[in-house]
Every structure is written in structure tokens, then in C-alpha cells.
mmCIF file of C-alpha atoms in Angstrom:
data_model
loop_
_atom_site.group_PDB
_atom_site.id
_atom_site.type_symbol
_atom_site.label_atom_id
_atom_site.label_comp_id
_atom_site.label_asym_id
_atom_site.label_seq_id
_atom_site.Cartn_x
_atom_site.Cartn_y
_atom_site.Cartn_z
ATOM 1 C CA UNK A 1 -105.148 62.495 21.214
ATOM 2 C CA UNK A 2 -102.000 60.757 20.958
ATOM 3 C CA UNK A 3 -98.698 62.409 20.346
ATOM 4 C CA UNK A 4 -94.738 61.148 19.962
ATOM 5 C CA UNK A 5 -92.392 62.610 22.424
ATOM 6 C CA UNK A 6 -89.697 64.036 19.756
ATOM 7 C CA UNK A 7 -86.992 62.539 22.787
ATOM 8 C CA UNK A 8 -87.691 59.718 22.523
ATOM 9 C CA UNK A 9 -89.003 58.793 19.331
ATOM 10 C CA UNK A 10 -85.437 56.948 16.950
ATOM 11 C CA UNK A 11 -88.042 57.720 13.519
ATOM 12 C CA UNK A 12 -88.063 53.723 13.168
ATOM 13 C CA UNK A 13 -91.165 54.563 11.325
ATOM 14 C CA UNK A 14 -93.056 51.367 12.688
ATOM 15 C CA UNK A 15 -95.737 53.092 14.025
ATOM 16 C CA UNK A 16 -96.287 54.488 10.621
ATOM 17 C CA UNK A 17 -96.516 51.084 9.105
ATOM 18 C CA UNK A 18 -98.669 49.302 11.723
ATOM 19 C CA UNK A 19 -101.338 51.786 11.864
ATOM 20 C CA UNK A 20 -104.418 50.566 10.204
ATOM 21 C CA UNK A 21 -105.770 54.274 10.135
ATOM 22 C CA UNK A 22 -103.004 55.345 7.934
ATOM 23 C CA UNK A 23 -102.561 58.261 10.485
ATOM 24 C CA UNK A 24 -99.162 58.445 10.587
ATOM 25 C CA UNK A 25 -96.718 60.419 7.821
ATOM 26 C CA UNK A 26 -92.977 61.145 8.331
ATOM 27 C CA UNK A 27 -92.504 60.326 12.320
ATOM 28 C CA UNK A 28 -96.549 63.067 12.615
ATOM 29 C CA UNK A 29 -100.040 61.529 13.906
ATOM 30 C CA UNK A 30 -102.744 63.002 11.936
ATOM 31 C CA UNK A 31 -105.191 62.753 14.884
ATOM 32 C CA UNK A 32 -107.812 63.692 12.206
ATOM 33 C CA UNK A 33 -107.730 60.192 10.819
ATOM 34 C CA UNK A 34 -106.032 58.652 13.838
ATOM 35 C CA UNK A 35 -108.714 55.477 15.367
ATOM 36 C CA UNK A 36 -107.156 55.555 18.479
ATOM 37 C CA UNK A 37 -106.883 51.727 17.591
ATOM 38 C CA UNK A 38 -103.530 51.857 20.008
ATOM 39 C CA UNK A 39 -101.519 49.905 17.668
ATOM 40 C CA UNK A 40 -99.159 52.844 17.871
ATOM 41 C CA UNK A 41 -98.823 53.032 20.909
ATOM 42 C CA UNK A 42 -99.017 49.384 21.422
ATOM 43 C CA UNK A 43 -96.096 48.617 19.651
ATOM 44 C CA UNK A 44 -93.219 51.721 19.500
ATOM 45 C CA UNK A 45 -89.801 49.926 20.483
ATOM 46 C CA UNK A 46 -89.195 52.591 22.121
ATOM 47 C CA UNK A 47 -92.234 53.327 23.960
ATOM 48 C CA UNK A 48 -92.482 57.658 22.608
ATOM 49 C CA UNK A 49 -95.884 57.242 21.976
ATOM 50 C CA UNK A 50 -98.527 58.714 24.198
ATOM 51 C CA UNK A 51 -102.008 59.554 24.807
ATOM 52 C CA UNK A 52 -103.471 62.808 26.752
ATOM 53 C CA UNK A 53 -107.389 62.937 27.100
#
């Protein structure tokens, strides 16, 4: 499961644009739609997206 750290997030919208599953909208991750590819996490300029088990 992925989550966005709102303290680090600058709301640039890159995560939503880069998500191939379209699972991120308005800086909110829909974990049911997430395919756990990690693209959002790898490309976040502020490292605001974290994975949890």
C-alpha cells in the first residue's frame, strides 16, 4: 500500500500524471486501483510517497 506524506508533498501533481493505472487524483492514492509499479514513488521530487506493508 502506498501513501502520500502531506508534510512533504508540494502538490505538484506529477504522481497523478505519471501513474499508469490512473490511481492518483488530487494527491490521493486509490490503493484499490494501484498496480504497485512504484513509478509515483520513484519520480516524486520530494520523496513524499511511501510504501507500507
